[in-house]
Amino acid sequence: MKEQQSFKKKVRLVFTMICIIVAVSELTAILGMLGLGSKVMQLVFHSIIFLAVIIASTRGYKVLVEALVDPLIEMDAAVKGLAQGDLSVEVTYEGNNELGTLADSLRQTSKMLKELLDDLTFILGEFGKGNFNVKSKNRNAYIGDFKVLLEGLLAMVKDFSGTMRNIDNAADQVSEGSNDLSMSSQELADGATNQAASIEELLATVTDVTNQVLENTKTTDKAHDNAKLIGEQAKVSQYKMKELTEAMNTINETSSEISNIIVDIEEIASQTNLLSLNAAIEAARAGEAGRGFAVVADQIRKLAEDSAASAVTTKELIDKSLREVHKGNEITEQTADSLNNVIKELDNIVQAVADIRVASDKQALSVKEIEKGFEAISAVVESNSAAAEETSATSQELSAQAAALKGMVERFQLCD
């Protein structure tokens, strides 16, 4: 109310000034045409000002204010209300003049804004319900820049609908891919679990093989030491066989010498027998005097015969011994050759066992490396299994999120 009174005062003052200025201008022109002096003009000027004040305070001024100021105040309030977002303002002034045209324009603007607001409220309300396929109820109300606004809004809705469809399709693809990934991850996890069990069994087998290889290495060491000891003993036996061969050769040589001596003994016995025979003949010729000599000769003959028999027997024994010695030499030589072969084979065996020991050591190292490799593979498989299970869980969670996202998208009714 205070603002209206202030506005009325301002309009009254402006109107008064306009009237005075117009009156002064007219009178100045008239007085100039009449050629009146400045004093007269001053008098007239003051008179005009006085008249203007009188006119401003008269009933005519009130009529003028009612015809001009009140409509302006009403339209000013309406414009301020529109500026503050109040579309319920009303302009009651009507007239066949510029103020009437302005009032009609304000009423038309207010009506159009109400229609636009109602339509936008309806559209946005449908948006809030998830209906993006809504159509404008009063499309013809959108003119000028408002038409651009509606077109931009519809374009935004169309783009949003396209984006939501893409999200829906992406959610389908993510859900499908997540399910496939979950199944694959689960299969991978199951396979990794089975593989881990197989690797554990294989690792246990490799461990047993490692222990067996180490045990074989120890056994090989013992075999190497035993073979080496046997080789040394065989060399000792070879040396003893050599000594035996030399002894047999000595016996052979001694037996040959004895055989020669026996031949000499046989010769001596033969000659002694012949001498005893001659002595017996001479004793017989001597008669009684040669009887004692005959007895001695007979004893010598018997001794010679016994010596000859013993020599023959000894010679037979020596010959037999020589034959046995010869056989012994042959057997000794064969045994020596066999021992030489055995020693060579033992040397080969010792070398082979040494090679086996080296190979066993290398094999033990290789098996150890294989065992470490399987342990590393087992760790990787366990890690892969855990990763696969985690991936499967993540895929299931992602699938659930995709389903939730799809459910959220399906709440919207999208435009074509």
PDB file of N, CA and C in Angstrom, residues 115-155:
ATOM      1  N   GLU A 115      -0.088 -21.668 -18.573  1.00  0.00           N
ATOM      2  CA  GLU A 115      -0.217 -22.876 -19.389  1.00  0.00           C
ATOM      3  C   GLU A 115       1.126 -23.603 -19.512  1.00  0.00           C
ATOM      4  N   LEU A 116       2.196 -22.821 -19.740  1.00  0.00           N
ATOM      5  CA  LEU A 116       3.524 -23.436 -19.844  1.00  0.00           C
ATOM      6  C   LEU A 116       3.928 -24.094 -18.527  1.00  0.00           C
ATOM      7  N   LEU A 117       3.637 -23.370 -17.403  1.00  0.00           N
ATOM      8  CA  LEU A 117       4.001 -23.919 -16.105  1.00  0.00           C
ATOM      9  C   LEU A 117       3.230 -25.199 -15.810  1.00  0.00           C
ATOM     10  N   ASP A 118       1.918 -25.179 -16.113  1.00  0.00           N
ATOM     11  CA  ASP A 118       1.114 -26.389 -15.884  1.00  0.00           C
ATOM     12  C   ASP A 118       1.626 -27.553 -16.731  1.00  0.00           C
ATOM     13  N   ASP A 119       1.939 -27.258 -17.998  1.00  0.00           N
ATOM     14  CA  ASP A 119       2.418 -28.328 -18.886  1.00  0.00           C
ATOM     15  C   ASP A 119       3.787 -28.851 -18.431  1.00  0.00           C
ATOM     16  N   LEU A 120       4.685 -27.928 -18.076  1.00  0.00           N
ATOM     17  CA  LEU A 120       6.005 -28.348 -17.600  1.00  0.00           C
ATOM     18  C   LEU A 120       5.900 -29.110 -16.283  1.00  0.00           C
ATOM     19  N   THR A 121       4.963 -28.645 -15.412  1.00  0.00           N
ATOM     20  CA  THR A 121       4.750 -29.368 -14.150  1.00  0.00           C
ATOM     21  C   THR A 121       4.281 -30.791 -14.421  1.00  0.00           C
ATOM     22  N   PHE A 122       3.357 -30.935 -15.391  1.00  0.00           N
ATOM     23  CA  PHE A 122       2.883 -32.272 -15.765  1.00  0.00           C
ATOM     24  C   PHE A 122       4.031 -33.126 -16.321  1.00  0.00           C
ATOM     25  N   ILE A 123       4.819 -32.535 -17.234  1.00  0.00           N
ATOM     26  CA  ILE A 123       5.923 -33.288 -17.858  1.00  0.00           C
ATOM     27  C   ILE A 123       6.954 -33.708 -16.814  1.00  0.00           C
ATOM     28  N   LEU A 124       7.352 -32.746 -15.966  1.00  0.00           N
ATOM     29  CA  LEU A 124       8.357 -33.059 -14.946  1.00  0.00           C
ATOM     30  C   LEU A 124       7.820 -34.048 -13.916  1.00  0.00           C
ATOM     31  N   GLY A 125       6.501 -33.953 -13.638  1.00  0.00           N
ATOM     32  CA  GLY A 125       5.895 -34.930 -12.732  1.00  0.00           C
ATOM     33  C   GLY A 125       5.969 -36.338 -13.303  1.00  0.00           C
ATOM     34  N   GLU A 126       5.700 -36.454 -14.609  1.00  0.00           N
ATOM     35  CA  GLU A 126       5.834 -37.763 -15.262  1.00  0.00           C
ATOM     36  C   GLU A 126       7.288 -38.231 -15.251  1.00  0.00           C
ATOM     37  N   PHE A 127       8.207 -37.279 -15.449  1.00  0.00           N
ATOM     38  CA  PHE A 127       9.631 -37.641 -15.346  1.00  0.00           C
ATOM     39  C   PHE A 127       9.932 -38.227 -13.965  1.00  0.00           C
ATOM     40  N   GLY A 128       9.362 -37.556 -12.939  1.00  0.00           N
ATOM     41  CA  GLY A 128       9.585 -38.039 -11.581  1.00  0.00           C
ATOM     42  C   GLY A 128       9.028 -39.438 -11.368  1.00  0.00           C
ATOM     43  N   LYS A 129       7.974 -39.798 -12.110  1.00  0.00           N
ATOM     44  CA  LYS A 129       7.402 -41.145 -12.014  1.00  0.00           C
ATOM     45  C   LYS A 129       8.152 -42.155 -12.873  1.00  0.00           C
ATOM     46  N   GLY A 130       9.149 -41.676 -13.635  1.00  0.00           N
ATOM     47  CA  GLY A 130       9.917 -42.575 -14.492  1.00  0.00           C
ATOM     48  C   GLY A 130       9.365 -42.683 -15.896  1.00  0.00           C
ATOM     49  N   ASN A 131       8.366 -41.845 -16.225  1.00  0.00           N
ATOM     50  CA  ASN A 131       7.779 -41.881 -17.567  1.00  0.00           C
ATOM     51  C   ASN A 131       8.449 -40.817 -18.426  1.00  0.00           C
ATOM     52  N   PHE A 132       9.378 -41.290 -19.271  1.00  0.00           N
ATOM     53  CA  PHE A 132      10.051 -40.368 -20.179  1.00  0.00           C
ATOM     54  C   PHE A 132       9.448 -40.417 -21.583  1.00  0.00           C
ATOM     55  N   ASN A 133       8.318 -41.112 -21.692  1.00  0.00           N
ATOM     56  CA  ASN A 133       7.607 -41.162 -22.971  1.00  0.00           C
ATOM     57  C   ASN A 133       6.416 -40.209 -22.961  1.00  0.00           C
ATOM     58  N   VAL A 134       6.421 -39.247 -22.031  1.00  0.00           N
ATOM     59  CA  VAL A 134       5.325 -38.302 -21.889  1.00  0.00           C
ATOM     60  C   VAL A 134       5.334 -37.303 -23.052  1.00  0.00           C
ATOM     61  N   LYS A 135       4.134 -36.852 -23.434  1.00  0.00           N
ATOM     62  CA  LYS A 135       3.983 -35.854 -24.497  1.00  0.00           C
ATOM     63  C   LYS A 135       3.401 -34.569 -23.911  1.00  0.00           C
ATOM     64  N   SER A 136       3.714 -33.459 -24.532  1.00  0.00           N
ATOM     65  CA  SER A 136       3.177 -32.168 -24.093  1.00  0.00           C
ATOM     66  C   SER A 136       1.682 -32.110 -24.381  1.00  0.00           C
ATOM     67  N   LYS A 137       0.891 -31.617 -23.388  1.00  0.00           N
ATOM     68  CA  LYS A 137      -0.547 -31.472 -23.585  1.00  0.00           C
ATOM     69  C   LYS A 137      -0.904 -30.195 -24.336  1.00  0.00           C
ATOM     70  N   ASN A 138       0.002 -29.250 -24.378  1.00  0.00           N
ATOM     71  CA  ASN A 138      -0.291 -27.957 -25.007  1.00  0.00           C
ATOM     72  C   ASN A 138       0.949 -27.497 -25.757  1.00  0.00           C
ATOM     73  N   ARG A 139       1.293 -28.258 -26.775  1.00  0.00           N
ATOM     74  CA  ARG A 139       2.516 -27.964 -27.510  1.00  0.00           C
ATOM     75  C   ARG A 139       2.458 -26.595 -28.188  1.00  0.00           C
ATOM     76  N   ASN A 140       1.225 -26.155 -28.579  1.00  0.00           N
ATOM     77  CA  ASN A 140       1.095 -24.869 -29.286  1.00  0.00           C
ATOM     78  C   ASN A 140       1.390 -23.682 -28.380  1.00  0.00           C
ATOM     79  N   ALA A 141       1.399 -23.924 -27.052  1.00  0.00           N
ATOM     80  CA  ALA A 141       1.673 -22.819 -26.129  1.00  0.00           C
ATOM     81  C   ALA A 141       3.144 -22.427 -26.142  1.00  0.00           C
ATOM     82  N   TYR A 142       3.975 -23.330 -26.648  1.00  0.00           N
ATOM     83  CA  TYR A 142       5.417 -23.057 -26.660  1.00  0.00           C
ATOM     84  C   TYR A 142       5.757 -22.289 -27.929  1.00  0.00           C
ATOM     85  N   ILE A 143       5.936 -20.995 -27.774  1.00  0.00           N
ATOM     86  CA  ILE A 143       6.265 -20.147 -28.914  1.00  0.00           C
ATOM     87  C   ILE A 143       7.567 -19.419 -28.606  1.00  0.00           C
ATOM     88  N   GLY A 144       8.222 -18.982 -29.657  1.00  0.00           N
ATOM     89  CA  GLY A 144       9.446 -18.215 -29.476  1.00  0.00           C
ATOM     90  C   GLY A 144      10.525 -19.016 -28.770  1.00  0.00           C
ATOM     91  N   ASP A 145      11.132 -18.364 -27.775  1.00  0.00           N
ATOM     92  CA  ASP A 145      12.192 -19.035 -27.012  1.00  0.00           C
ATOM     93  C   ASP A 145      11.661 -20.224 -26.227  1.00  0.00           C
ATOM     94  N   PHE A 146      10.370 -20.190 -25.865  1.00  0.00           N
ATOM     95  CA  PHE A 146       9.795 -21.329 -25.137  1.00  0.00           C
ATOM     96  C   PHE A 146       9.730 -22.573 -26.015  1.00  0.00           C
ATOM     97  N   LYS A 147       9.550 -22.372 -27.310  1.00  0.00           N
ATOM     98  CA  LYS A 147       9.570 -23.509 -28.235  1.00  0.00           C
ATOM     99  C   LYS A 147      10.959 -24.154 -28.255  1.00  0.00           C
ATOM    100  N   VAL A 148      11.986 -23.294 -28.243  1.00  0.00           N
ATOM    101  CA  VAL A 148      13.361 -23.810 -28.183  1.00  0.00           C
ATOM    102  C   VAL A 148      13.576 -24.577 -26.880  1.00  0.00           C
ATOM    103  N   LEU A 149      12.993 -24.039 -25.777  1.00  0.00           N
ATOM    104  CA  LEU A 149      13.099 -24.715 -24.487  1.00  0.00           C
ATOM    105  C   LEU A 149      12.477 -26.105 -24.543  1.00  0.00           C
ATOM    106  N   LEU A 150      11.260 -26.203 -25.115  1.00  0.00           N
ATOM    107  CA  LEU A 150      10.589 -27.502 -25.216  1.00  0.00           C
ATOM    108  C   LEU A 150      11.381 -28.462 -26.096  1.00  0.00           C
ATOM    109  N   GLU A 151      11.852 -27.954 -27.232  1.00  0.00           N
ATOM    110  CA  GLU A 151      12.632 -28.816 -28.128  1.00  0.00           C
ATOM    111  C   GLU A 151      13.905 -29.314 -27.441  1.00  0.00           C
ATOM    112  N   GLY A 152      14.567 -28.419 -26.695  1.00  0.00           N
ATOM    113  CA  GLY A 152      15.763 -28.835 -25.958  1.00  0.00           C
ATOM    114  C   GLY A 152      15.433 -29.870 -24.893  1.00  0.00           C
ATOM    115  N   LEU A 153      14.287 -29.653 -24.203  1.00  0.00           N
ATOM    116  CA  LEU A 153      13.869 -30.607 -23.177  1.00  0.00           C
ATOM    117  C   LEU A 153      13.567 -31.971 -23.788  1.00  0.00           C
ATOM    118  N   LEU A 154      12.836 -31.971 -24.909  1.00  0.00           N
ATOM    119  CA  LEU A 154      12.515 -33.236 -25.581  1.00  0.00           C
ATOM    120  C   LEU A 154      13.772 -33.912 -26.114  1.00  0.00           C
ATOM    121  N   ALA A 155      14.716 -33.105 -26.635  1.00  0.00           N
ATOM    122  CA  ALA A 155      15.983 -33.679 -27.116  1.00  0.00           C
ATOM    123  C   ALA A 155      16.758 -34.299 -25.958  1.00  0.00           C
TER     124      ALA A 155
END
